[in-house]
Backbone as ProteinMPNN parsed JSONL, in Angstrom:
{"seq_chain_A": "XXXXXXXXXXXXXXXXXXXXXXXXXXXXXXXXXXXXXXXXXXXXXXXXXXXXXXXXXXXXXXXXXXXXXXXXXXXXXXXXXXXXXXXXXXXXXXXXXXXXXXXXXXXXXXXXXXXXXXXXXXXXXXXXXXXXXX", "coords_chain_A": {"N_chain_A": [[77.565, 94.827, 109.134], [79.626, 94.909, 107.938], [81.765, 95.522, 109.491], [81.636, 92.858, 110.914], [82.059, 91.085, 108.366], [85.125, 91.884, 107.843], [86.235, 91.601, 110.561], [86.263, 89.067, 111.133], [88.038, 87.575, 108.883], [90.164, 88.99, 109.204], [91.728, 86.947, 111.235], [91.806, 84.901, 109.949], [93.596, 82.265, 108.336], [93.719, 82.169, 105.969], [94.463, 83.584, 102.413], [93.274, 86.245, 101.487], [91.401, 86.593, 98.21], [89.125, 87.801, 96.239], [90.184, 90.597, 95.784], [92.516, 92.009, 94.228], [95.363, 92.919, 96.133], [98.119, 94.784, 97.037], [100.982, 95.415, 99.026], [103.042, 98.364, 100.093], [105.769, 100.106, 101.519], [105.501, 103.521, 102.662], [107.646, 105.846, 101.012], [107.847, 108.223, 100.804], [109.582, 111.846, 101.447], [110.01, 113.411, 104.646], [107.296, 112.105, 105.703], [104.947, 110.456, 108.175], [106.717, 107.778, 110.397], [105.353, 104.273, 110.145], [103.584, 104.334, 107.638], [101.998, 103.432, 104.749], [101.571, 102.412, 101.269], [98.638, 100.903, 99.991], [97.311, 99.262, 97.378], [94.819, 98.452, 95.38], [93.516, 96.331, 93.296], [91.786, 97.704, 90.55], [90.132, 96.773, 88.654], [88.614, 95.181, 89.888], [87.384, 96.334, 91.868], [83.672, 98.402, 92.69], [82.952, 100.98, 90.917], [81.46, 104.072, 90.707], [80.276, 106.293, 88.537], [80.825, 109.347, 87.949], [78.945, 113.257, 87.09], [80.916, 114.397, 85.883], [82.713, 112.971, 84.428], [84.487, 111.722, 85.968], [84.889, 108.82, 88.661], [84.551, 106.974, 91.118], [85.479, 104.747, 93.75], [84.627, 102.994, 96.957], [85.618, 102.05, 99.999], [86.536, 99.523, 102.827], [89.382, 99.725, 104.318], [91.173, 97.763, 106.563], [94.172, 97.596, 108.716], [95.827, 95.256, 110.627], [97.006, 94.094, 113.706], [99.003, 91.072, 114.392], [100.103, 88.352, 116.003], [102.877, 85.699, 116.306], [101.144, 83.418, 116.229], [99.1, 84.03, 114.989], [97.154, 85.783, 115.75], [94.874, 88.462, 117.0], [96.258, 91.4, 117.641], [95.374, 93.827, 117.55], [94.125, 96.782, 115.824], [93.364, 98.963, 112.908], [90.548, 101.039, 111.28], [89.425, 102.501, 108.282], [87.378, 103.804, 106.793], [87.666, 104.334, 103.27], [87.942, 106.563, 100.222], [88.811, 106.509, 96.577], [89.592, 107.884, 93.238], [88.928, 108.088, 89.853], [90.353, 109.223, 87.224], [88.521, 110.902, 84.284], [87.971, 108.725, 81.548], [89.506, 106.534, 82.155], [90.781, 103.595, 82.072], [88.953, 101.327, 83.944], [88.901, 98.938, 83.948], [91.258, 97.456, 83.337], [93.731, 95.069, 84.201], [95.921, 96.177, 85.109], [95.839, 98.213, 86.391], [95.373, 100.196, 89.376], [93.796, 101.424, 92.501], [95.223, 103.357, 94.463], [95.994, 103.857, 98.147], [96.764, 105.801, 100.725], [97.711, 105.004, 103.616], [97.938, 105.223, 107.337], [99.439, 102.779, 109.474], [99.693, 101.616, 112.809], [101.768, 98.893, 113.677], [100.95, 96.825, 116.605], [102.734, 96.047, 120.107], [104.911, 93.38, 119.805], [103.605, 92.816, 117.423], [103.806, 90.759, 114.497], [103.173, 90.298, 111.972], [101.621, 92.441, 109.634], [98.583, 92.652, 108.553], [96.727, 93.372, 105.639], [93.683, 94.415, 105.016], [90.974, 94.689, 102.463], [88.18, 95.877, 101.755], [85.331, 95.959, 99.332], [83.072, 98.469, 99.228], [80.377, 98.1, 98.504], [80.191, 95.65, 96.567], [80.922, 93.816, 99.018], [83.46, 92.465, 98.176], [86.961, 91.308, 99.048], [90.186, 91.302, 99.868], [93.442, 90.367, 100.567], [96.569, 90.851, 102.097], [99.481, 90.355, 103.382], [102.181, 91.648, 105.426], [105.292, 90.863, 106.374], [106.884, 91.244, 110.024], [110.05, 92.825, 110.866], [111.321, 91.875, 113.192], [112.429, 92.877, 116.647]], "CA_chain_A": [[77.996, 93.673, 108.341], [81.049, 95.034, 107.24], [83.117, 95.506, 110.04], [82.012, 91.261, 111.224], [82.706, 90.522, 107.803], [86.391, 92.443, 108.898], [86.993, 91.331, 111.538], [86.385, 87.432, 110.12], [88.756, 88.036, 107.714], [91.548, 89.467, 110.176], [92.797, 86.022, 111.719], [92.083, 84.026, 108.696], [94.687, 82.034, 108.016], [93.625, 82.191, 104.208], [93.984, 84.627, 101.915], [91.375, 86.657, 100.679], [91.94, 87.435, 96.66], [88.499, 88.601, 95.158], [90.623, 91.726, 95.213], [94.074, 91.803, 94.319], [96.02, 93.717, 96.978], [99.709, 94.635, 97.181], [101.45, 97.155, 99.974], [104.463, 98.908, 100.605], [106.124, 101.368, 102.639], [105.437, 105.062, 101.604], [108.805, 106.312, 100.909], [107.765, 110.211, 100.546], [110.199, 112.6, 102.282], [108.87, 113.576, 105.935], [106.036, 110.965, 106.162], [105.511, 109.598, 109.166], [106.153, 106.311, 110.493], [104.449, 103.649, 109.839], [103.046, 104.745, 106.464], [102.006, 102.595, 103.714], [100.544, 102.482, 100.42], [97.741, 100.23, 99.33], [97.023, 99.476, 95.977], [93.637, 97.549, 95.263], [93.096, 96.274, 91.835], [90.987, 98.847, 90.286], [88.936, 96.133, 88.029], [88.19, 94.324, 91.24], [86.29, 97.418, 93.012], [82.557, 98.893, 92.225], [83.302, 102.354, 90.552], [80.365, 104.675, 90.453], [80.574, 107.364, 87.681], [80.421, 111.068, 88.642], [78.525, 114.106, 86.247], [82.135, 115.208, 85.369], [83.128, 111.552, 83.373], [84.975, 110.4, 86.621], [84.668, 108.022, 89.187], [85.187, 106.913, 92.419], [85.438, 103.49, 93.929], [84.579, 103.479, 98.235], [86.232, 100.495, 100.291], [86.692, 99.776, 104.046], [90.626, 99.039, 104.418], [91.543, 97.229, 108.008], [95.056, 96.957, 109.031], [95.76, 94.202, 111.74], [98.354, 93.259, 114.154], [99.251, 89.446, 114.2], [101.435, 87.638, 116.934], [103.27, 84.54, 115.271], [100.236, 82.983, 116.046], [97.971, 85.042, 113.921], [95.884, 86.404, 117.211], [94.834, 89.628, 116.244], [96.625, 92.092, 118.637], [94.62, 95.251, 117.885], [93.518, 96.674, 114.315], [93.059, 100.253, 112.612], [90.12, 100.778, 110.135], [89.363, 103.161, 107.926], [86.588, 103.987, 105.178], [88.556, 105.3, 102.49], [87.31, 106.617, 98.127], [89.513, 106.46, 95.461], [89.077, 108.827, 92.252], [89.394, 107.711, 88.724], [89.717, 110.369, 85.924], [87.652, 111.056, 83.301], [88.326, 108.49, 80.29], [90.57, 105.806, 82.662], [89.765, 102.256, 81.903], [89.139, 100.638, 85.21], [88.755, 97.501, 83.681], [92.363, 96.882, 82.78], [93.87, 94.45, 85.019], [97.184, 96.305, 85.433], [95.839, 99.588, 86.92], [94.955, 99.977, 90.659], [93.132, 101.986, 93.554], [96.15, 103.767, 95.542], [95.48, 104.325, 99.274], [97.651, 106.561, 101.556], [97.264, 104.587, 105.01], [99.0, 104.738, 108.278], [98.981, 101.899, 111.303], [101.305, 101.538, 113.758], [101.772, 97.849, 114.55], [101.001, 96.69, 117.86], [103.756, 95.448, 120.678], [104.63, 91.977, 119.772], [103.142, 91.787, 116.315], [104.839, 89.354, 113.362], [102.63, 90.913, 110.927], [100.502, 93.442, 109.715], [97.421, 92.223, 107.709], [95.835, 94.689, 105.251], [92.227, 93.763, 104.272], [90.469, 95.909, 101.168], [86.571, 95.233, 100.968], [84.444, 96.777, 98.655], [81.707, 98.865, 100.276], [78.942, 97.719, 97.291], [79.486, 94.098, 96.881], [81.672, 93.052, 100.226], [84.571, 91.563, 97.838], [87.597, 91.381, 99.759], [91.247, 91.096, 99.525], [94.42, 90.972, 101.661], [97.805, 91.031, 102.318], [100.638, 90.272, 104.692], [103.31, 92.393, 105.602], [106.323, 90.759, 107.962], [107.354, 92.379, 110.235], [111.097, 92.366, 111.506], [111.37, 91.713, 115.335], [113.454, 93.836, 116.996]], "C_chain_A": [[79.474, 93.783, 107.97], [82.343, 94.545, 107.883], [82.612, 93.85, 110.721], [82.707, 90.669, 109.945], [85.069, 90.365, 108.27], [87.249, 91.332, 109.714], [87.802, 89.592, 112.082], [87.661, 87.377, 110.103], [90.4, 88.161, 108.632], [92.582, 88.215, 110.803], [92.135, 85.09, 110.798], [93.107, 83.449, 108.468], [94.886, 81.94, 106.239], [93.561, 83.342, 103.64], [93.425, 85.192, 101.038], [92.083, 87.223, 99.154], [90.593, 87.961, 95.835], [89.298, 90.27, 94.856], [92.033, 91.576, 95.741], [94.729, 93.045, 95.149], [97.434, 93.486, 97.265], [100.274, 95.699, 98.214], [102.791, 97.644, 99.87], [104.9, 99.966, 101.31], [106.2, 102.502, 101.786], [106.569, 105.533, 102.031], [108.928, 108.036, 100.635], [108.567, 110.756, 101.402], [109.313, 113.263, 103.038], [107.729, 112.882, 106.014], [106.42, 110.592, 107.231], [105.565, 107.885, 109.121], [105.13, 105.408, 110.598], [103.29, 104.041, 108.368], [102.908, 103.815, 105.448], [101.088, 102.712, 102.823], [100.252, 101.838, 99.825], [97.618, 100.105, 98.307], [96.112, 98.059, 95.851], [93.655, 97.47, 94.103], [91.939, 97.123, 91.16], [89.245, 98.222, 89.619], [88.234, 94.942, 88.959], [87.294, 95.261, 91.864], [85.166, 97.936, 92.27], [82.925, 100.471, 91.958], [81.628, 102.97, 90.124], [80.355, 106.051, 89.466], [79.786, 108.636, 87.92], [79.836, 111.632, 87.619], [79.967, 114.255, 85.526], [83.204, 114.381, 84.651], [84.212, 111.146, 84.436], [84.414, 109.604, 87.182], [85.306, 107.748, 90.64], [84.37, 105.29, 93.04], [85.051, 103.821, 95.911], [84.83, 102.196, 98.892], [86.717, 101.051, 101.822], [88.552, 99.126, 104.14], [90.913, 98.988, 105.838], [92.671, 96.703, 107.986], [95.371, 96.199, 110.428], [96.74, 93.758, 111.841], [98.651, 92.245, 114.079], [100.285, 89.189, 114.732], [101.874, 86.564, 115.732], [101.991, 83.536, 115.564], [99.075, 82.986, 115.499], [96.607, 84.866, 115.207], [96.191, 87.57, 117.482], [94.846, 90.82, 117.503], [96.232, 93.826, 119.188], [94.609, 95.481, 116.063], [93.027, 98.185, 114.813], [92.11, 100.189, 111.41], [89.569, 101.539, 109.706], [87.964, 103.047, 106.586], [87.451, 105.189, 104.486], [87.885, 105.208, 100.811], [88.908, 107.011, 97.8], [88.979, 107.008, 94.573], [89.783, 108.207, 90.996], [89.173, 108.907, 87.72], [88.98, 110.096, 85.35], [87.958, 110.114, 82.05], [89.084, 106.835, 81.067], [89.775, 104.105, 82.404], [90.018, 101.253, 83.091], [88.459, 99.139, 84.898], [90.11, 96.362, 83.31], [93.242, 96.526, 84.384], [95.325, 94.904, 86.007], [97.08, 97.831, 86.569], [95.005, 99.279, 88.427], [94.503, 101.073, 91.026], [94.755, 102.309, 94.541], [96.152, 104.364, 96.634], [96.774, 104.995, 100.606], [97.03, 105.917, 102.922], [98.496, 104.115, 106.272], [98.407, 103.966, 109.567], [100.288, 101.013, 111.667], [100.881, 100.23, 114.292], [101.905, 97.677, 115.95], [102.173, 95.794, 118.088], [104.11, 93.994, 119.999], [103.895, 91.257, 118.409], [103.959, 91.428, 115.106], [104.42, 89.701, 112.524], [101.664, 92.007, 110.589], [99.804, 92.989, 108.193], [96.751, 93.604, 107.012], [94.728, 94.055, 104.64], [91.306, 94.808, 103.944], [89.024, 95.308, 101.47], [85.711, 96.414, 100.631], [83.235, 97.305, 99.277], [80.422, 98.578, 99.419], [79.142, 96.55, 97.616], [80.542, 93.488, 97.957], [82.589, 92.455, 99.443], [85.485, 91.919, 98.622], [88.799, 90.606, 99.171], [92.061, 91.217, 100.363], [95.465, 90.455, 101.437], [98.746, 91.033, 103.565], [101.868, 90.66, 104.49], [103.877, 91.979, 107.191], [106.536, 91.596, 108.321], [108.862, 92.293, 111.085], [110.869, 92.516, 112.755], [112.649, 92.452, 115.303], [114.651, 93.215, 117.56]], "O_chain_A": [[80.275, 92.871, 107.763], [83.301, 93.853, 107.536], [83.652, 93.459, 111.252], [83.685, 89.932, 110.074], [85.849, 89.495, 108.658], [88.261, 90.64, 109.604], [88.768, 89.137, 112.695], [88.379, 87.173, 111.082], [91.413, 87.466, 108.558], [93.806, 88.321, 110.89], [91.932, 84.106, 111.511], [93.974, 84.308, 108.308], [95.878, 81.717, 105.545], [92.798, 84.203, 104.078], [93.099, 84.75, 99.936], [93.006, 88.027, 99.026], [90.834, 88.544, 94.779], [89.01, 90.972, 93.887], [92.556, 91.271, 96.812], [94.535, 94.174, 94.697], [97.934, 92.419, 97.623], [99.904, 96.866, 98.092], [103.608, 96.86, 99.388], [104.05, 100.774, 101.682], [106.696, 102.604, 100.664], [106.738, 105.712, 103.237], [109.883, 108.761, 100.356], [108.431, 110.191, 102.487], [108.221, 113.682, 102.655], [106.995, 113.511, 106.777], [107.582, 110.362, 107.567], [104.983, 107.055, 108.422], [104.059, 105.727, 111.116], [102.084, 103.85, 108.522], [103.983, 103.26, 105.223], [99.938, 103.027, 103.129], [100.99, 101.598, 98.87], [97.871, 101.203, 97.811], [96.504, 96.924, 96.119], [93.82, 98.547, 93.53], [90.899, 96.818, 91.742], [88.083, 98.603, 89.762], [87.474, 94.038, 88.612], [86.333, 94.759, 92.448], [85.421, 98.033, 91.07], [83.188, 101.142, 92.956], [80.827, 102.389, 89.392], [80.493, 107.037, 90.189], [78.583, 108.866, 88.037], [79.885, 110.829, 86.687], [79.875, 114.177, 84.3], [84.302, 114.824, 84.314], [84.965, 110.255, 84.044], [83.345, 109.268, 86.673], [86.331, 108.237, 91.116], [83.228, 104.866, 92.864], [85.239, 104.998, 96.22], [84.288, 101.206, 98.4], [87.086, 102.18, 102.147], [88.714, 97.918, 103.971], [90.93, 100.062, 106.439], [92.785, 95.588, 107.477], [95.013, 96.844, 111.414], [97.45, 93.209, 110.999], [98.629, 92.223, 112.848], [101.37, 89.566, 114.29], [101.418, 86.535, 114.589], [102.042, 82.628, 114.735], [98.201, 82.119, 115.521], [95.627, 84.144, 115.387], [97.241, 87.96, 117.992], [93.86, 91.135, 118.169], [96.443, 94.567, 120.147], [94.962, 94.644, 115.232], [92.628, 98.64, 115.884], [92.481, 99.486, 110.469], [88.711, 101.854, 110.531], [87.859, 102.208, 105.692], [87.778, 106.323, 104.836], [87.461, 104.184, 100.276], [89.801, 107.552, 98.453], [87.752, 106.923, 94.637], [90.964, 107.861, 91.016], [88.089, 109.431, 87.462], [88.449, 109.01, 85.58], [88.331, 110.878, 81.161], [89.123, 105.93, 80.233], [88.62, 103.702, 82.54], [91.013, 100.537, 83.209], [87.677, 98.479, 85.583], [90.116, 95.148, 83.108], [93.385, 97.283, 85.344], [95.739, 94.397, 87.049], [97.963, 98.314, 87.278], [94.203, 98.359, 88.588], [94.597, 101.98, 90.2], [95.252, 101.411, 95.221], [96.308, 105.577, 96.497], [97.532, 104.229, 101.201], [95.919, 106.296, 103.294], [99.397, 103.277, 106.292], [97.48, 104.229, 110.332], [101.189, 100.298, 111.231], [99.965, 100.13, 115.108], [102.811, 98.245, 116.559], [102.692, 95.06, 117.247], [103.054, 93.502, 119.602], [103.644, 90.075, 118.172], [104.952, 92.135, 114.934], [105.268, 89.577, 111.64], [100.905, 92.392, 111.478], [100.331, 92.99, 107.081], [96.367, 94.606, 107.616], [94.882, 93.19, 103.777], [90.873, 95.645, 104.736], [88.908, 94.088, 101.356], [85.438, 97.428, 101.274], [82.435, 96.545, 99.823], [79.367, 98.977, 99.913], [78.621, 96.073, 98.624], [81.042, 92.445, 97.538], [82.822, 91.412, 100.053], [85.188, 92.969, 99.191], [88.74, 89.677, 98.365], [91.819, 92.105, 101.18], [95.513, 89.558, 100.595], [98.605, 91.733, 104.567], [102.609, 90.214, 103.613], [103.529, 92.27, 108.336], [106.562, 92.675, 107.73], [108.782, 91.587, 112.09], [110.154, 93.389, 113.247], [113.527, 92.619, 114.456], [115.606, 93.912, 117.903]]}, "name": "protein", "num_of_chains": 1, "seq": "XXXXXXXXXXXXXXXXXXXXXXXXXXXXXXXXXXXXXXXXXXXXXXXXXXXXXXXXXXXXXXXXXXXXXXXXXXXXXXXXXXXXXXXXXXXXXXXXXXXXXXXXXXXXXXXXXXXXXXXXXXXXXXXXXXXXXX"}
């Protein structure tokens, strides 16, 4: 279910906001290219509470090539958890889910689509990142 929902989702021309999603380029010294880091709204994702008073949220994130025609030129996808301390209030609208994810746009693509969905209730979220032409 997940990955049709996915893959839906991928040449959408609409975008998905049950979960607020923002990206940017991971700027860490020595990272490689193509690196970027996710950030899912935190009070948007299903958090399951651990013995040890944290938490952890679990979400399928799919990044996707996109010609200028949004025709989806290949796609990387990952199941990725997130950890919330002990005490953190993942209900406050300002705090997020931060995901270390790398995908190397394909030849020819205009954008790279990132799409978050919750692995409990399928909410979903995404984002478009231009991409300069060479």
């Amino acid at each position: 279910r997940s990955a049709y929902d996915l893959t839906t989702a991928a040449e959408t021309a609409l975008p998905l906001n049950s979960i607020r999603v923002t990206v940017e380029p991971d700027t860490t010294p020595n990272i490689p290219p193509y690196a970027y880091i996710i950030h899912a709204s935190a009070a948007n994702l299903t958090w399951k509470p651990r013995e040890d008073g944290s938490s952890t949220a679990s979400v399928y994130i799919m990044a996707v090539s996109l010609n200028a025609k949004n025709i989806m030129l290949g796609h990387t996808l990952h199941g990725m958890k997130a950890s919330a301390k002990s005490g953190a209030n993942l209900t406050d609208p300002h705090k997020t889910a931060d995901f270390a994810f790398t995908a190397q746009p394909s030849p020819k693509a205009s954008i790279l689509r990132f799409i978050v969905r919750d692995n409990v209730t399928g909410r979903m979220g995404s984002v478009d990142l231009p991409l300069k032409m060479p």
